[in-house]
Amino acid sequence: MPSREAVLEALGRVIDPELQRPVTELDMVRSVEIDGRQVVVTIALTVAGCPLRSSFEDQVRREVATLDGVEEVHLGFDVMTPEERQALTQKLRGSVSERSKGLSLDASTRVLAVCSGKGGVGKSTVTASLAVALSEQGDRVGILDADIYGHSIPHLLGISQKPIAVDKMIVPPVKNGLKLMSIGFFLDDNQPVMWRGPMLHRALEQFLSDVHWGELDVLVVDMPPGTGDVAISLGQLLPRAEVVVVTTPQPAAQEVAARAALMAQKTSMRLVGVVENMSGDVFGSGGGDRLAGELGVPMLGRIPLDSALREAGDAGEPLVTPEIAAIAERVIELRPGGFVKQLNVVG
């Protein structure tokens, strides 16, 4: 007959797919009953109707069924009481060394804002693919879709699952290790967002304070195009954020992208470099190099105009091309403490 200690040790390898912590550490194991060679485990879920129950079922059966003496494994579910959810929230919040008052990001988390001067340059596609590339290279990555009016990251990543609320904490959905928060999760039927500046600031503040991001190496932020309220708010909330500027090759796109870079510099954000997207015959090439030279920052790379990237985004499976992988490597190399260049502000 297996021992209770052996079963609990096996359950320590069962990871909550959203909170990314062992169920034993999260006090989610309600009971363990052993009757001969039969083991019955009850897991307390954070909310009723948890959409990821099948993950728990697969993991529990895989870990417990392999123990010596176990022939049958049965899994039941319960729901946490309000008091248990509050204790869980306090435990999770307590594991974060706060970056600043009210923000749940750890001080060690790198914030990488992907911005552009205008829409239509493929900024969100670059954001999604860059986040996946950073994850594939070993970073723990979260994505904040701060493009409030043009939220498209959930579609690009193929995530339709809604966030869940645990006490006063929001747990973001996870896919392939990537955590995502977007205003799109809270809207029905592709409704437009009709908010003014103060509401936008509060939404962004809530995404940074009430969302449990957990232990992240990088939070990649898909910024709205231009130099509006959200860009200013992010600079105020996260003044040490870093910026990757996306442009297409044409001079018109290059010129407006420079404005977004100046906005970042004026809000104390650090410029990491420039990405030239849609490079090739249709739009030409060289705009990214000119912009990088004007700003005095590195040219991170060029992404060719490629229908495969568009098809992958439409299918919700972002594609990491060799060019994007190389850009991710360059971004990793340029962590804080490396290349820093202040812009000259022109009156």
Tab-separated table of C-alpha atoms in Angstrom:
chain	number	residue	atom	x	y	z
A	1	MET	CA	0.000	0.000	0.000
A	2	PRO	CA	1.452	3.446	-0.919
A	3	SER	CA	2.143	5.861	1.914
A	4	ARG	CA	0.439	9.215	2.313
A	5	GLU	CA	3.861	10.911	2.220
A	6	ALA	CA	4.646	9.316	-1.153
A	7	VAL	CA	1.301	10.467	-2.587
A	8	LEU	CA	1.842	14.034	-1.344
A	9	GLU	CA	5.347	14.028	-2.795
A	10	ALA	CA	3.888	12.979	-6.150
A	11	LEU	CA	1.229	15.706	-5.907
A	12	GLY	CA	4.057	18.201	-5.385
A	13	ARG	CA	4.857	17.649	-9.061
A	14	VAL	CA	1.312	18.632	-10.110
A	15	ILE	CA	1.469	22.255	-11.277
A	16	ASP	CA	-1.484	24.632	-11.437
A	17	PRO	CA	-1.418	25.611	-15.145
A	18	GLU	CA	-2.393	29.231	-14.447
A	19	LEU	CA	-0.593	29.995	-11.198
A	20	GLN	CA	2.451	27.939	-12.247
A	21	ARG	CA	2.995	26.594	-8.728
A	22	PRO	CA	2.601	23.072	-7.195
A	23	VAL	CA	-0.872	22.334	-5.838
A	24	THR	CA	0.656	21.289	-2.517
A	25	GLU	CA	2.357	24.675	-2.175
A	26	LEU	CA	-0.924	26.432	-2.986
A	27	ASP	CA	-2.843	24.399	-0.368
A	28	MET	CA	-5.133	23.025	-3.075
A	29	VAL	CA	-4.994	19.405	-1.883
A	30	ARG	CA	-8.223	19.033	0.058
A	31	SER	CA	-7.787	15.374	0.977
A	32	VAL	CA	-5.878	12.178	0.219
A	33	GLU	CA	-7.510	8.832	0.968
A	34	ILE	CA	-5.742	5.492	0.541
A	35	ASP	CA	-7.705	2.250	0.492
A	36	GLY	CA	-5.420	-0.646	-0.309
A	37	ARG	CA	-4.112	-0.019	-3.800
A	38	GLN	CA	-6.690	2.694	-4.517
A	39	VAL	CA	-5.902	6.397	-4.035
A	40	VAL	CA	-8.587	9.100	-3.945
A	41	VAL	CA	-7.418	12.710	-4.214
A	42	THR	CA	-9.578	15.831	-3.875
A	43	ILE	CA	-8.320	19.121	-5.314
A	44	ALA	CA	-9.839	22.450	-4.252
A	45	LEU	CA	-10.131	24.697	-7.306
A	46	THR	CA	-9.981	28.468	-7.049
A	47	VAL	CA	-13.329	28.851	-8.834
A	48	ALA	CA	-16.158	26.535	-9.798
A	49	GLY	CA	-16.113	25.344	-13.383
A	50	CYS	CA	-12.373	25.857	-13.801
A	51	PRO	CA	-11.693	25.469	-17.554
A	52	LEU	CA	-8.395	23.662	-16.900
A	53	ARG	CA	-9.709	20.710	-14.882
A	54	SER	CA	-8.463	18.276	-17.498
A	55	SER	CA	-4.893	19.427	-16.862
A	56	PHE	CA	-5.224	18.502	-13.191
A	57	GLU	CA	-6.733	15.138	-14.120
A	58	ASP	CA	-3.901	14.302	-16.500
A	59	GLN	CA	-1.167	15.388	-14.095
A	60	VAL	CA	-2.579	13.659	-11.005
A	61	ARG	CA	-3.073	10.379	-12.809
A	62	ARG	CA	0.373	10.577	-14.377
A	63	GLU	CA	2.202	11.343	-11.118
A	64	VAL	CA	0.241	9.217	-8.639
A	65	ALA	CA	-0.442	6.194	-10.846
A	66	THR	CA	3.287	5.553	-11.223
A	67	LEU	CA	3.793	5.028	-7.460
A	68	ASP	CA	4.550	1.521	-6.245
A	69	GLY	CA	1.449	-0.213	-5.014
A	70	VAL	CA	-1.059	2.038	-6.792
A	71	GLU	CA	-3.534	0.378	-9.137
A	72	GLU	CA	-6.375	2.939	-9.230
A	73	VAL	CA	-6.411	6.728	-8.992
A	74	HIS	CA	-9.609	8.715	-8.531
A	75	LEU	CA	-9.705	12.510	-8.596
A	76	GLY	CA	-12.458	14.677	-7.184
A	77	PHE	CA	-12.855	18.447	-7.116
A	78	ASP	CA	-14.044	20.954	-4.543
A	79	VAL	CA	-14.062	24.761	-4.547
A	80	MET	CA	-12.089	27.016	-2.217
A	81	THR	CA	-13.982	28.969	0.406
A	82	PRO	CA	-13.721	32.782	0.370
A	83	GLU	CA	-11.318	32.550	3.318
A	84	GLU	CA	-9.117	30.055	1.447
A	85	ARG	CA	-9.063	32.263	-1.656
A	86	GLN	CA	-8.071	35.261	0.477
A	87	ALA	CA	-5.243	33.254	2.075
A	88	LEU	CA	-4.109	32.125	-1.391
A	89	THR	CA	-4.054	35.726	-2.622
A	90	GLN	CA	-1.965	36.817	0.350
A	91	LYS	CA	0.466	33.945	-0.213
A	92	LEU	CA	0.883	34.799	-3.900
A	93	ARG	CA	1.188	38.524	-3.269
A	94	GLY	CA	3.734	37.870	-0.559
A	95	SER	CA	6.017	36.119	-3.040
A	96	VAL	CA	6.450	39.316	-5.074
A	97	SER	CA	9.081	41.878	-4.176
A	98	GLU	CA	7.095	44.924	-5.262
A	99	ARG	CA	8.579	47.109	-7.975
A	100	SER	CA	6.843	50.145	-6.558
A	101	LYS	CA	3.765	50.901	-4.532
A	102	GLY	CA	0.668	49.175	-5.885
A	103	LEU	CA	2.373	47.211	-8.679
A	104	SER	CA	2.515	43.421	-8.570
A	105	LEU	CA	5.527	43.141	-10.875
A	106	ASP	CA	8.701	41.951	-9.220
A	107	ALA	CA	11.541	44.458	-9.214
A	108	SER	CA	13.639	42.076	-11.295
A	109	THR	CA	11.052	41.834	-14.089
A	110	ARG	CA	12.173	43.502	-17.292
A	111	VAL	CA	9.414	45.523	-18.994
A	112	LEU	CA	9.776	45.671	-22.766
A	113	ALA	CA	7.374	48.031	-24.549
A	114	VAL	CA	6.937	47.473	-28.299
A	115	CYS	CA	5.763	50.719	-29.899
A	116	SER	CA	5.292	52.367	-33.269
A	117	GLY	CA	4.516	55.817	-34.551
A	118	LYS	CA	1.478	54.702	-36.570
A	119	GLY	CA	-0.825	51.748	-37.029
A	120	GLY	CA	-0.464	49.162	-39.759
A	121	VAL	CA	3.261	48.484	-39.385
A	122	GLY	CA	2.781	45.024	-37.836
A	123	LYS	CA	3.646	46.053	-34.263
A	124	SER	CA	1.302	43.535	-32.613
A	125	THR	CA	2.536	40.680	-34.800
A	126	VAL	CA	6.112	41.584	-33.875
A	127	THR	CA	5.095	41.733	-30.187
A	128	ALA	CA	3.507	38.271	-30.223
A	129	SER	CA	6.336	36.625	-32.144
A	130	LEU	CA	9.030	38.342	-30.058
A	131	ALA	CA	7.361	37.182	-26.832
A	132	VAL	CA	7.242	33.593	-28.097
A	133	ALA	CA	10.881	33.815	-29.202
A	134	LEU	CA	11.975	35.087	-25.771
A	135	SER	CA	10.040	32.247	-24.134
A	136	GLU	CA	11.686	29.682	-26.423
A	137	GLN	CA	15.065	31.056	-25.383
A	138	GLY	CA	14.342	30.367	-21.715
A	139	ASP	CA	12.713	33.529	-20.352
A	140	ARG	CA	9.499	33.438	-18.299
A	141	VAL	CA	7.311	35.791	-20.323
A	142	GLY	CA	4.062	37.665	-19.844
A	143	ILE	CA	2.304	39.849	-22.415
A	144	LEU	CA	0.253	42.938	-21.628
A	145	ASP	CA	-1.970	43.991	-24.529
A	146	ALA	CA	-2.020	47.729	-23.824
A	147	ASP	CA	-3.264	48.572	-27.318
A	148	ILE	CA	-6.650	49.326	-25.775
A	149	TYR	CA	-8.410	50.401	-28.978
A	150	GLY	CA	-6.778	47.824	-31.246
A	151	HIS	CA	-6.393	44.790	-28.967
A	152	SER	CA	-5.375	41.862	-31.164
A	153	ILE	CA	-2.881	39.834	-29.118
A	154	PRO	CA	-5.468	37.255	-27.887
A	155	HIS	CA	-6.278	36.448	-31.524
A	156	LEU	CA	-2.629	36.324	-32.564
A	157	LEU	CA	-1.808	33.919	-29.722
A	158	GLY	CA	-4.983	31.864	-30.115
A	159	ILE	CA	-6.113	32.494	-26.509
A	160	SER	CA	-9.869	32.692	-25.953
A	161	GLN	CA	-9.932	31.569	-22.321
A	162	LYS	CA	-11.016	34.302	-19.905
A	163	PRO	CA	-9.019	35.398	-16.845
A	164	ILE	CA	-10.321	34.220	-13.472
A	165	ALA	CA	-10.739	36.261	-10.296
A	166	VAL	CA	-9.377	34.900	-7.022
A	167	ASP	CA	-10.520	37.163	-4.197
A	168	LYS	CA	-9.359	40.591	-5.526
A	169	MET	CA	-6.639	39.162	-7.735
A	170	ILE	CA	-6.921	38.484	-11.481
A	171	VAL	CA	-5.191	35.362	-12.786
A	172	PRO	CA	-4.277	35.696	-16.478
A	173	PRO	CA	-4.784	32.818	-18.913
A	174	VAL	CA	-1.681	30.867	-19.916
A	175	LYS	CA	-0.773	29.186	-23.193
A	176	ASN	CA	2.511	27.417	-23.840
A	177	GLY	CA	3.963	29.110	-20.773
A	178	LEU	CA	2.950	32.629	-21.898
A	179	LYS	CA	0.721	34.695	-19.584
A	180	LEU	CA	-1.540	37.229	-21.263
A	181	MET	CA	-3.759	40.086	-20.146
A	182	SER	CA	-5.845	42.115	-22.575
A	183	ILE	CA	-8.890	44.379	-22.435
A	184	GLY	CA	-10.269	42.132	-25.164
A	185	PHE	CA	-11.013	39.444	-22.552
A	186	PHE	CA	-13.582	41.720	-20.931
A	187	LEU	CA	-15.503	42.711	-24.063
A	188	ASP	CA	-18.207	40.790	-25.898
A	189	ASP	CA	-18.764	40.523	-29.644
A	190	ASN	CA	-15.838	42.725	-30.659
A	191	GLN	CA	-17.304	45.801	-28.967
A	192	PRO	CA	-15.296	49.035	-29.305
A	193	VAL	CA	-13.597	50.620	-26.288
A	194	MET	CA	-14.891	54.169	-25.846
A	195	TRP	CA	-12.802	55.496	-22.968
A	196	ARG	CA	-11.089	58.781	-22.244
A	197	GLY	CA	-7.663	59.300	-20.672
A	198	PRO	CA	-8.407	58.747	-16.942
A	199	MET	CA	-10.199	55.449	-17.626
A	200	LEU	CA	-7.350	54.262	-19.823
A	201	HIS	CA	-4.841	55.077	-17.105
A	202	ARG	CA	-6.909	53.207	-14.502
A	203	ALA	CA	-7.238	50.140	-16.754
A	204	LEU	CA	-3.496	49.999	-17.317
A	205	GLU	CA	-2.846	50.527	-13.612
A	206	GLN	CA	-5.202	47.651	-12.770
A	207	PHE	CA	-3.500	45.334	-15.262
A	208	LEU	CA	-0.206	46.039	-13.489
A	209	SER	CA	-1.483	45.882	-9.895
A	210	ASP	CA	-4.430	43.467	-9.691
A	211	VAL	CA	-3.161	40.863	-12.175
A	212	HIS	CA	-1.040	38.116	-10.642
A	213	TRP	CA	1.891	38.026	-13.041
A	214	GLY	CA	3.946	35.804	-10.745
A	215	GLU	CA	7.623	35.279	-11.419
A	216	LEU	CA	8.394	36.811	-14.808
A	217	ASP	CA	11.701	37.542	-16.445
A	218	VAL	CA	10.108	39.782	-19.083
A	219	LEU	CA	6.753	41.511	-19.460
A	220	VAL	CA	6.291	42.404	-23.143
A	221	VAL	CA	3.837	45.272	-23.635
A	222	ASP	CA	2.031	45.819	-26.941
A	223	MET	CA	1.708	49.598	-26.924
A	224	PRO	CA	-0.897	51.551	-28.856
A	225	PRO	CA	0.529	53.363	-31.878
A	226	GLY	CA	1.444	57.003	-31.509
A	227	THR	CA	2.041	59.178	-28.463
A	228	GLY	CA	-1.285	59.177	-26.654
A	229	ASP	CA	-2.558	58.617	-23.107
A	230	VAL	CA	-1.502	54.980	-22.676
A	231	ALA	CA	2.111	55.698	-23.665
A	232	ILE	CA	2.250	58.537	-21.144
A	233	SER	CA	0.627	56.388	-18.431
A	234	LEU	CA	3.056	53.522	-18.922
A	235	GLY	CA	5.947	55.950	-18.658
A	236	GLN	CA	4.520	57.209	-15.354
A	237	LEU	CA	3.788	53.762	-13.927
A	238	LEU	CA	6.961	52.072	-15.174
A	239	PRO	CA	9.554	54.763	-15.803
A	240	ARG	CA	12.332	52.172	-16.217
A	241	ALA	CA	10.542	50.356	-19.025
A	242	GLU	CA	12.485	49.713	-22.218
A	243	VAL	CA	11.275	50.411	-25.742
A	244	VAL	CA	11.589	48.582	-29.044
A	245	VAL	CA	10.464	50.793	-31.946
A	246	VAL	CA	8.832	49.079	-34.946
A	247	THR	CA	8.744	50.772	-38.331
A	248	THR	CA	8.261	49.828	-41.958
A	249	PRO	CA	10.943	50.938	-44.449
A	250	GLN	CA	9.170	53.977	-45.936
A	251	PRO	CA	10.319	57.456	-44.866
A	252	ALA	CA	6.763	58.391	-43.785
A	253	ALA	CA	6.647	55.502	-41.276
A	254	GLN	CA	10.201	56.209	-40.152
A	255	GLU	CA	9.358	59.855	-39.430
A	256	VAL	CA	6.355	59.133	-37.215
A	257	ALA	CA	8.190	56.282	-35.450
A	258	ALA	CA	10.789	58.820	-34.352
A	259	ARG	CA	8.027	60.692	-32.500
A	260	ALA	CA	7.137	57.578	-30.506
A	261	ALA	CA	10.803	57.175	-29.609
A	262	LEU	CA	10.990	60.794	-28.432
A	263	MET	CA	7.907	60.224	-26.287
A	264	ALA	CA	9.624	57.223	-24.676
A	265	GLN	CA	12.733	59.285	-23.968
A	266	LYS	CA	10.725	62.117	-22.428
A	267	THR	CA	8.970	59.672	-20.053
A	268	SER	CA	12.309	58.210	-18.879
A	269	MET	CA	11.997	54.954	-20.789
A	270	ARG	CA	15.148	53.397	-22.248
A	271	LEU	CA	15.410	52.856	-26.000
A	272	VAL	CA	16.635	49.350	-26.821
A	273	GLY	CA	16.607	49.552	-30.614
A	274	VAL	CA	14.687	49.508	-33.880
A	275	VAL	CA	12.994	46.693	-35.817
A	276	GLU	CA	12.266	47.148	-39.527
A	277	ASN	CA	9.149	45.131	-40.348
A	278	MET	CA	7.756	44.221	-43.785
A	279	SER	CA	11.196	44.720	-45.288
A	280	GLY	CA	11.586	43.797	-48.950
A	281	ASP	CA	10.552	44.602	-52.487
A	282	VAL	CA	7.060	46.019	-51.815
A	283	PHE	CA	7.993	48.592	-49.182
A	284	GLY	CA	11.702	48.795	-49.920
A	285	SER	CA	14.326	48.715	-47.190
A	286	GLY	CA	16.583	50.989	-45.190
A	287	GLY	CA	14.027	52.927	-43.138
A	288	GLY	CA	14.946	51.032	-40.003
A	289	ASP	CA	18.648	51.767	-40.438
A	290	ARG	CA	17.950	55.454	-40.969
A	291	LEU	CA	15.737	55.584	-37.864
A	292	ALA	CA	18.285	53.743	-35.723
A	293	GLY	CA	20.979	56.116	-36.914
A	294	GLU	CA	18.813	59.148	-36.180
A	295	LEU	CA	18.041	57.884	-32.668
A	296	GLY	CA	21.550	56.617	-31.963
A	297	VAL	CA	20.355	53.122	-31.001
A	298	PRO	CA	21.043	49.632	-32.401
A	299	MET	CA	19.288	48.239	-35.439
A	300	LEU	CA	17.896	45.018	-33.965
A	301	GLY	CA	16.944	43.389	-37.245
A	302	ARG	CA	14.741	43.270	-40.328
A	303	ILE	CA	11.676	41.073	-40.749
A	304	PRO	CA	10.815	40.390	-44.424
A	305	LEU	CA	7.283	40.780	-45.717
A	306	ASP	CA	6.169	37.135	-45.482
A	307	SER	CA	2.676	35.689	-45.995
A	308	ALA	CA	3.582	32.836	-43.617
A	309	LEU	CA	3.717	35.326	-40.724
A	310	ARG	CA	0.262	36.633	-41.600
A	311	GLU	CA	-1.180	33.130	-41.934
A	312	ALA	CA	0.298	32.048	-38.605
A	313	GLY	CA	-1.160	35.100	-36.850
A	314	ASP	CA	-4.585	34.504	-38.373
A	315	ALA	CA	-4.416	30.905	-37.113
A	316	GLY	CA	-3.456	31.982	-33.575
A	317	GLU	CA	-0.044	30.295	-33.755
A	318	PRO	CA	2.625	33.027	-33.909
A	319	LEU	CA	5.599	32.129	-36.060
A	320	VAL	CA	9.178	32.586	-34.887
A	321	THR	CA	11.258	33.064	-38.013
A	322	PRO	CA	15.071	33.050	-37.928
A	323	GLU	CA	14.983	36.849	-38.187
A	324	ILE	CA	12.687	37.152	-35.142
A	325	ALA	CA	14.783	34.663	-33.153
A	326	ALA	CA	17.862	36.760	-33.924
A	327	ILE	CA	16.060	39.923	-32.764
A	328	ALA	CA	15.128	38.187	-29.493
A	329	GLU	CA	18.767	37.219	-28.968
A	330	ARG	CA	19.810	40.820	-29.555
A	331	VAL	CA	17.190	42.085	-27.089
A	332	ILE	CA	18.503	39.647	-24.460
A	333	GLU	CA	22.048	40.906	-25.050
A	334	LEU	CA	20.898	44.506	-24.533
A	335	ARG	CA	19.536	44.049	-21.033
A	336	PRO	CA	19.900	47.063	-18.692
A	337	GLY	CA	23.521	47.744	-17.931
A	338	GLY	CA	24.502	47.271	-21.549
A	339	PHE	CA	23.967	49.764	-24.367
A	340	VAL	CA	22.381	53.048	-23.278
A	341	LYS	CA	21.951	56.117	-25.484
A	342	GLN	CA	20.071	59.262	-24.528
A	343	LEU	CA	18.305	61.179	-27.286
A	344	ASN	CA	19.033	64.796	-28.002
A	345	VAL	CA	15.741	66.642	-27.557
A	346	VAL	CA	15.134	69.058	-30.398
A	347	GLY	CA	13.039	72.091	-29.591
